[in-house]
Coordinates of C-alpha atoms in Angstrom, one line a residue:
M1 CA -71.3 -135.9 -40.3
P2 CA -69.8 -133.2 -42.4
G3 CA -66.2 -133.0 -42.8
T4 CA -63.4 -135.2 -43.2
G5 CA -59.7 -134.1 -42.4
G6 CA -58.9 -135.9 -38.8
D7 CA -56.3 -134.7 -36.7
A8 CA -57.6 -136.4 -33.5
E9 CA -54.6 -136.6 -32.0
R10 CA -54.7 -133.1 -32.4
T11 CA -51.6 -130.7 -30.7
N12 CA -51.8 -128.0 -28.7
T13 CA -54.8 -128.7 -27.5
R14 CA -56.4 -126.3 -24.8
R15 CA -58.5 -128.1 -21.8
R16 CA -59.0 -125.2 -19.7
T17 CA -61.4 -122.9 -19.5
S18 CA -60.2 -119.3 -17.3
R19 CA -60.4 -119.8 -13.6
A20 CA -60.3 -116.0 -13.1
G21 CA -63.3 -115.6 -15.9
G22 CA -65.4 -118.6 -13.7
D23 CA -65.4 -116.8 -10.6
F24 CA -66.1 -113.3 -11.8
L25 CA -68.9 -115.0 -13.8
R26 CA -70.1 -116.2 -10.9
R27 CA -69.8 -113.5 -8.9
A28 CA -72.2 -111.2 -11.8
V29 CA -74.9 -114.0 -11.4
S30 CA -74.9 -113.7 -7.9
F31 CA -75.1 -109.5 -8.4
C32 CA -77.9 -110.3 -10.5
R33 CA -79.9 -112.7 -8.4
S34 CA -79.3 -110.1 -5.1
T35 CA -80.2 -107.0 -7.5
F36 CA -83.8 -108.4 -9.4
G37 CA -84.2 -111.5 -8.1
D38 CA -86.2 -113.8 -10.1
S39 CA -87.5 -110.2 -12.3
S40 CA -86.0 -109.5 -15.4
P41 CA -84.5 -106.2 -15.8
F42 CA -85.1 -106.1 -19.5
C43 CA -86.9 -103.0 -20.4
P44 CA -88.4 -103.3 -24.4
T45 CA -87.7 -99.6 -25.1
G46 CA -83.9 -100.5 -24.8
T47 CA -84.4 -103.0 -27.8
V48 CA -82.9 -102.4 -31.3
T49 CA -85.7 -102.2 -34.2
Q50 CA -84.6 -103.3 -37.8
H51 CA -86.4 -103.1 -40.7
H52 CA -86.4 -106.4 -42.4
E53 CA -85.8 -105.1 -46.2
S54 CA -83.5 -102.8 -46.0
G55 CA -81.3 -104.3 -42.9
V56 CA -81.3 -100.4 -41.6
C57 CA -82.1 -100.3 -38.2
S58 CA -82.8 -97.7 -35.5
G59 CA -83.3 -97.5 -31.7
P60 CA -81.7 -96.0 -28.8
R61 CA -77.9 -94.4 -29.7
D62 CA -76.0 -94.3 -26.4
M63 CA -72.5 -95.4 -27.0
R64 CA -73.2 -95.0 -30.7
K65 CA -72.9 -92.3 -31.5
S66 CA -75.1 -90.7 -34.4
W67 CA -75.2 -93.3 -36.8
A68 CA -77.9 -95.6 -37.6
P69 CA -76.4 -98.7 -37.1
C70 CA -77.3 -101.8 -39.0
F71 CA -77.5 -106.3 -39.0
L72 CA -76.5 -107.2 -42.5
S73 CA -73.3 -107.1 -44.8
V74 CA -73.0 -109.1 -47.9
I75 CA -69.4 -110.1 -48.3
E76 CA -67.9 -111.0 -51.8
I77 CA -64.7 -111.4 -53.3
T78 CA -65.3 -108.5 -55.3
L79 CA -68.1 -106.0 -53.1
S80 CA -69.6 -105.4 -50.1
I81 CA -72.1 -103.7 -49.3
T82 CA -73.4 -102.0 -45.8
L83 CA -76.7 -100.6 -45.5
A84 CA -76.3 -97.9 -42.8
G85 CA -77.3 -94.2 -41.9
K86 CA -75.3 -91.3 -41.1
P87 CA -72.0 -92.6 -41.2
R88 CA -69.0 -91.5 -39.4
P89 CA -66.3 -89.7 -40.6
P90 CA -63.4 -92.3 -41.7
K91 CA -60.1 -92.0 -39.4
A92 CA -56.9 -92.1 -40.1
N93 CA -55.7 -95.5 -39.1
Q94 CA -58.8 -96.8 -41.0
P95 CA -58.2 -97.8 -44.8
R96 CA -61.7 -96.9 -46.6
T97 CA -62.2 -97.4 -50.3
S98 CA -65.9 -96.3 -50.3
G99 CA -68.4 -93.1 -48.8
G100 CA -70.0 -95.6 -46.0
H101 CA -72.7 -96.9 -47.9
M102 CA -70.5 -99.2 -49.3
T103 CA -67.2 -100.8 -50.1
I104 CA -65.5 -102.1 -52.9
D105 CA -62.7 -104.3 -52.5
A106 CA -59.7 -102.2 -54.4
H107 CA -57.7 -105.2 -55.0
P108 CA -60.3 -108.0 -56.8
T109 CA -59.2 -111.4 -57.9
A110 CA -59.7 -112.1 -61.9
V111 CA -62.3 -114.8 -61.1
A112 CA -64.7 -115.1 -58.3
P113 CA -64.8 -117.9 -56.2
P114 CA -68.1 -119.9 -56.1
I115 CA -68.8 -119.6 -52.6
R116 CA -69.1 -116.3 -50.8
A117 CA -69.9 -114.7 -47.2
T118 CA -72.6 -113.1 -45.5
V119 CA -72.2 -111.3 -42.4
Y120 CA -75.4 -110.7 -40.2
V121 CA -74.6 -108.2 -37.4
G122 CA -77.0 -108.7 -34.4
R123 CA -79.3 -106.2 -32.3
W124 CA -77.3 -104.0 -29.6
P125 CA -79.5 -104.4 -26.4
E126 CA -79.4 -102.5 -23.2
F127 CA -79.6 -104.0 -19.6
P128 CA -79.0 -102.3 -16.4
S129 CA -75.7 -101.7 -15.5
P130 CA -74.1 -103.4 -12.3
F131 CA -71.0 -101.3 -12.2
P132 CA -70.8 -97.7 -11.2
G133 CA -71.1 -95.2 -14.3
P134 CA -74.1 -94.8 -16.9
E135 CA -76.8 -97.2 -15.3
T136 CA -77.5 -99.0 -18.3
G137 CA -75.2 -101.3 -19.8
T138 CA -74.8 -102.5 -23.6
F139 CA -73.9 -105.9 -24.9
P140 CA -71.5 -105.7 -28.0
P141 CA -73.4 -106.7 -31.6
C142 CA -72.4 -110.6 -32.5
T143 CA -71.8 -111.6 -35.6
S144 CA -72.8 -114.3 -37.5
T145 CA -71.2 -115.3 -40.9
I146 CA -73.2 -117.7 -43.6
V147 CA -71.3 -119.3 -46.3
S148 CA -72.6 -120.2 -49.1
G149 CA -71.9 -122.5 -52.4
P150 CA -74.1 -122.9 -55.6
T151 CA -76.2 -125.8 -53.4
E152 CA -75.4 -125.6 -49.7
V153 CA -74.5 -123.0 -47.0
V154 CA -72.8 -123.1 -43.5
L155 CA -72.9 -120.6 -40.9
I156 CA -70.6 -119.9 -37.9
D157 CA -71.7 -118.2 -34.6
A158 CA -75.6 -118.5 -33.9
Q159 CA -76.3 -115.8 -32.1
Y160 CA -78.3 -115.5 -28.7
L161 CA -81.2 -113.4 -28.7
K162 CA -84.7 -114.5 -30.5
E163 CA -85.4 -111.9 -32.8
D164 CA -81.8 -112.1 -34.4
V165 CA -82.1 -115.8 -33.9
R166 CA -85.1 -115.6 -35.9
D167 CA -84.0 -113.5 -38.8
L168 CA -81.1 -115.4 -39.4
G169 CA -82.7 -118.3 -39.6
D170 CA -85.1 -116.1 -42.5
L171 CA -81.4 -114.9 -44.3
I172 CA -80.4 -118.6 -44.6
E173 CA -83.8 -119.8 -45.7
R174 CA -84.0 -117.0 -48.4
T175 CA -80.7 -118.5 -50.0
G176 CA -82.7 -121.3 -51.2
K177 CA -79.6 -123.8 -50.2
T178 CA -79.3 -126.2 -47.5
L179 CA -77.9 -126.0 -44.1
T180 CA -75.1 -128.8 -43.7
T181 CA -73.5 -127.5 -40.8
I182 CA -73.6 -125.2 -38.4
Y183 CA -69.9 -124.1 -36.5
V184 CA -69.1 -122.5 -33.0
T185 CA -66.6 -121.6 -32.6
H186 CA -66.3 -121.2 -28.5
A187 CA -67.7 -121.2 -25.6
H188 CA -70.0 -118.6 -24.9
P189 CA -73.6 -118.1 -25.2
D190 CA -74.1 -115.0 -27.1
H191 CA -72.3 -117.4 -30.2
Y192 CA -74.3 -120.4 -29.8
L193 CA -77.4 -120.3 -28.2
G194 CA -79.3 -119.6 -30.8
I195 CA -78.6 -123.7 -32.0
G196 CA -81.8 -124.7 -30.4
P197 CA -83.9 -122.8 -32.8
L198 CA -82.1 -123.2 -35.9
M199 CA -81.8 -127.0 -35.4
E200 CA -85.6 -127.5 -34.7
R201 CA -85.5 -124.6 -38.5
F202 CA -82.8 -126.7 -40.0
P203 CA -83.2 -130.8 -38.8
D204 CA -81.2 -131.6 -41.2
A205 CA -78.3 -129.6 -40.4
K206 CA -75.3 -131.0 -38.2
C207 CA -73.9 -128.1 -35.4
I208 CA -70.4 -129.4 -34.3
A209 CA -67.4 -127.7 -32.2
L210 CA -64.4 -129.3 -31.1
P211 CA -64.9 -131.7 -28.1
H212 CA -63.1 -130.0 -25.7
I213 CA -65.2 -126.7 -26.3
V214 CA -68.2 -128.7 -26.1
E215 CA -67.2 -129.5 -22.3
A216 CA -66.7 -126.2 -21.5
M217 CA -70.4 -125.1 -23.1
K218 CA -71.7 -128.1 -20.3
E219 CA -69.3 -126.9 -17.2
N220 CA -70.6 -123.1 -17.5
N221 CA -74.3 -123.4 -19.4
E222 CA -76.0 -123.5 -16.4
E223 CA -74.8 -120.5 -15.0
Y224 CA -74.5 -118.5 -18.2
A225 CA -77.9 -119.1 -18.9
E226 CA -78.9 -117.6 -15.7
Q227 CA -77.0 -114.2 -15.6
F228 CA -78.3 -114.1 -20.0
G229 CA -81.5 -114.7 -18.4
Q230 CA -81.3 -111.8 -16.0
M231 CA -79.8 -109.3 -18.0
F232 CA -82.2 -109.9 -21.3
G233 CA -85.1 -111.6 -19.8
D234 CA -87.6 -112.9 -22.5
T235 CA -85.5 -111.7 -25.4
V236 CA -82.5 -114.3 -24.7
V237 CA -83.5 -118.0 -26.5
T238 CA -83.4 -120.5 -23.7
G239 CA -82.9 -124.6 -23.3
N240 CA -79.9 -127.0 -23.3
A241 CA -79.0 -127.7 -27.3
L242 CA -75.5 -128.2 -27.3
P243 CA -72.7 -128.6 -30.7
D244 CA -72.2 -132.4 -31.1
P245 CA -68.6 -133.3 -30.8
F246 CA -66.4 -132.7 -33.9
D247 CA -62.4 -134.5 -33.9
G248 CA -61.6 -133.1 -37.3
D249 CA -60.3 -129.9 -38.3
T250 CA -62.3 -129.1 -41.5
F251 CA -65.9 -129.2 -42.5
F252 CA -67.2 -128.5 -46.3
V253 CA -69.4 -126.1 -48.6
D254 CA -70.0 -127.8 -51.7
G255 CA -66.6 -129.1 -51.7
S256 CA -65.1 -126.1 -50.4
P257 CA -62.9 -126.3 -47.5
L258 CA -63.1 -124.2 -43.9
K259 CA -60.0 -125.1 -41.7
I260 CA -60.7 -125.2 -38.2
I261 CA -57.5 -123.2 -36.6
E262 CA -57.7 -124.1 -32.5
V263 CA -55.7 -120.8 -31.2
E264 CA -54.0 -120.3 -27.8
Q265 CA -56.5 -117.5 -26.5
A266 CA -58.7 -114.9 -26.9
D267 CA -61.8 -113.4 -24.9
I268 CA -61.4 -117.3 -23.2
S269 CA -59.5 -120.2 -23.3
P270 CA -60.4 -123.0 -25.6
T271 CA -61.3 -120.9 -28.6
T272 CA -61.4 -121.5 -32.7
I273 CA -60.6 -119.4 -35.8
V274 CA -62.0 -120.6 -39.2
H275 CA -59.9 -120.1 -42.1
I276 CA -61.9 -120.0 -45.8
P277 CA -59.1 -120.4 -48.6
A278 CA -61.2 -120.1 -51.2
I279 CA -62.2 -116.5 -50.1
D280 CA -59.4 -115.6 -48.1
A281 CA -61.0 -115.3 -45.1
V282 CA -60.7 -115.5 -41.9
V283 CA -63.9 -115.9 -38.7
S284 CA -61.9 -115.1 -35.7
G285 CA -64.9 -115.7 -33.6
D286 CA -63.4 -113.3 -30.3
A287 CA -59.7 -113.4 -31.3
I288 CA -59.9 -110.0 -32.8
Y289 CA -62.6 -106.9 -32.4
N290 CA -63.4 -104.4 -35.1
E291 CA -63.9 -101.1 -33.5
I292 CA -65.7 -102.3 -30.3
H293 CA -63.6 -102.7 -27.2
P294 CA -62.3 -106.6 -26.5
M295 CA -63.4 -108.6 -23.7
L296 CA -60.2 -109.1 -21.4
G297 CA -61.8 -109.4 -17.9
L298 CA -62.6 -113.1 -18.5
S299 CA -58.7 -114.0 -18.8
T300 CA -55.7 -112.8 -16.5
A301 CA -52.4 -111.0 -17.1
D302 CA -50.8 -114.2 -17.9
E303 CA -52.8 -115.0 -20.5
W304 CA -52.7 -111.5 -22.8
P305 CA -49.5 -112.4 -24.1
D306 CA -51.2 -116.0 -25.4
W307 CA -53.8 -113.3 -27.4
L308 CA -51.4 -111.7 -29.0
G309 CA -50.0 -114.5 -29.9
T310 CA -53.6 -115.5 -31.6
V311 CA -53.8 -112.1 -33.2
D312 CA -50.5 -113.4 -35.1
V313 CA -51.7 -116.7 -36.5
V314 CA -54.7 -114.1 -37.8
E315 CA -51.9 -111.9 -39.8
N316 CA -49.7 -114.9 -41.3
L317 CA -52.9 -116.4 -42.6
K318 CA -52.9 -113.3 -44.9
P319 CA -56.8 -112.6 -45.2
R320 CA -58.1 -110.4 -47.6
M321 CA -61.0 -110.0 -45.1
I322 CA -62.0 -110.5 -41.4
V323 CA -65.5 -111.5 -39.9
A324 CA -64.5 -110.2 -36.3
G325 CA -66.7 -111.5 -33.8
H326 CA -68.0 -108.5 -32.3
R327 CA -67.8 -105.0 -34.9
R328 CA -69.9 -101.7 -34.9
P329 CA -72.6 -102.6 -37.6
D330 CA -71.3 -100.2 -40.0
G331 CA -68.2 -101.9 -39.8
D332 CA -65.9 -102.5 -42.3
D333 CA -65.2 -106.3 -42.9
Y334 CA -61.9 -105.5 -45.1
A335 CA -60.2 -103.2 -43.2
V336 CA -57.8 -106.3 -41.7
D337 CA -54.8 -104.2 -41.0
M338 CA -56.7 -101.7 -39.1
M339 CA -58.6 -104.8 -37.2
I340 CA -55.2 -106.7 -36.4
Q341 CA -53.4 -103.4 -35.3
Q342 CA -56.4 -102.4 -33.3
T343 CA -56.6 -105.5 -31.6
R344 CA -52.9 -106.2 -30.7
S345 CA -52.1 -102.6 -29.4
Y346 CA -55.5 -102.3 -27.0
I347 CA -54.0 -105.9 -25.5
K348 CA -51.3 -104.3 -24.9
E349 CA -52.3 -100.9 -24.1
F350 CA -54.3 -102.5 -21.5
A351 CA -51.7 -105.0 -20.0
A352 CA -49.6 -101.4 -19.0
A353 CA -52.7 -99.8 -18.1
Y354 CA -53.6 -102.6 -16.0
N355 CA -50.1 -102.4 -14.2
V356 CA -50.0 -98.5 -13.2
A357 CA -53.7 -97.1 -12.5
K358 CA -55.3 -97.0 -9.4
D359 CA -58.6 -98.3 -9.2
A360 CA -61.3 -99.7 -12.5
Q361 CA -62.4 -96.2 -12.5
D362 CA -58.5 -95.1 -13.6
L363 CA -57.9 -97.6 -16.0
I364 CA -61.5 -96.8 -17.7
G365 CA -60.7 -93.2 -18.0
I366 CA -56.5 -94.5 -19.5
M367 CA -58.0 -96.9 -21.5
S368 CA -61.0 -94.9 -23.0
A369 CA -58.7 -91.8 -23.9
K370 CA -56.1 -94.3 -25.9
F371 CA -59.6 -95.5 -27.8
P372 CA -61.9 -93.1 -28.2
H373 CA -64.1 -94.0 -30.8
H374 CA -64.4 -97.8 -29.6
G375 CA -68.4 -99.1 -29.2
N376 CA -69.4 -100.1 -26.0
V377 CA -68.0 -98.9 -23.3
W378 CA -69.8 -101.5 -21.4
T379 CA -67.1 -103.9 -22.2
L380 CA -64.2 -102.3 -20.7
T381 CA -65.9 -101.2 -17.7
F382 CA -66.3 -105.2 -17.4
S383 CA -63.5 -106.0 -18.1
A384 CA -61.4 -103.0 -16.0
F385 CA -63.7 -103.7 -12.7
S386 CA -62.5 -107.5 -13.5
A387 CA -59.0 -107.1 -14.1
I388 CA -59.0 -104.9 -11.1
E389 CA -60.4 -107.2 -8.8
M390 CA -57.7 -110.0 -9.9
R391 CA -55.5 -107.8 -8.9
T392 CA -56.1 -107.5 -6.0
T393 CA -56.9 -110.4 -4.9
A394 CA -53.5 -111.6 -6.5
G395 CA -51.8 -109.1 -4.4
A396 CA -53.6 -110.5 -0.9
T397 CA -52.7 -113.7 -1.8
S398 CA -48.9 -113.0 -2.5
G399 CA -48.8 -111.3 0.8
Q400 CA -49.9 -113.7 2.9

């Protein structure tokens, strides 16, 4: 088993999943059953096609504005290259050191470390939306991070669509190095469904997650599989592969440590981030978002302050690079201050709007006005309907 550094008596362990989020998931599954039956709602024209050599994608733009998304950025300590089409103009609160095709680190270290991180950004699929408004929803691009040393690579999070898992495996294979470990940050299927095909392709690799995260996967895997099957049809990975429970807090690539940090809350709990000291990087799972509407619909108002605490944890690590769990394909992994500030601000603004909004549509309007450039409005829609339903239920319960 890779990794040492036990801390088996891990303190501050969170052994729960959000009851409210689980209940809403069950309602979403029920909706899919009643609306689609056993047929797949997924339309092939809603997929995003990719040119595998250049990394440039093409496909439906809907909420993606006028730029062509990409699926791969190579993050090195001195250089990050993003292959994109027409860039959006930089916003005032988004520090950039490039013109859209490449980002140069303005403060490189004196000596490049022996490891680097490569970020794979998945497709942006469509599916019929169960909510009023647009007929189609979209699922935000999910990231996977390959950390490579001289002879080994490790993978953090594993995608969920068959084509993304295939392309991710191709990318790992092209390194010519040995995949030793797949680590999963939390129990959401867009981060772990791909481990089955990847373990078949790389049978010598170990797949790990913290024990209570594995337990959370077991508790919800059947419902998630049904929900994702209804949303994405035969484009999504199926199977019951799960990580092995891992009691340590460190795993390694060519002797360089990757530190597992369990945090109080992100879009769900339990959840983790990974700190890579050698390159001052944090792979944040779904604790930090990069110009994508964060998912607040699977947690409660009482849990949102804990998420703010998690943002503080990431900030206190002083990373020079953050790999957000979901980001625009042309996102900047070095825009650390922007990601931290926007995630923190979004949670606070959502909590404030939640207290005053008349209904879900009002909440959507308030947040859309405050964050007009954030991608994947469907996530905001889901969060708003879930939050207002929880508020209504709580009010009815307290009034009894």
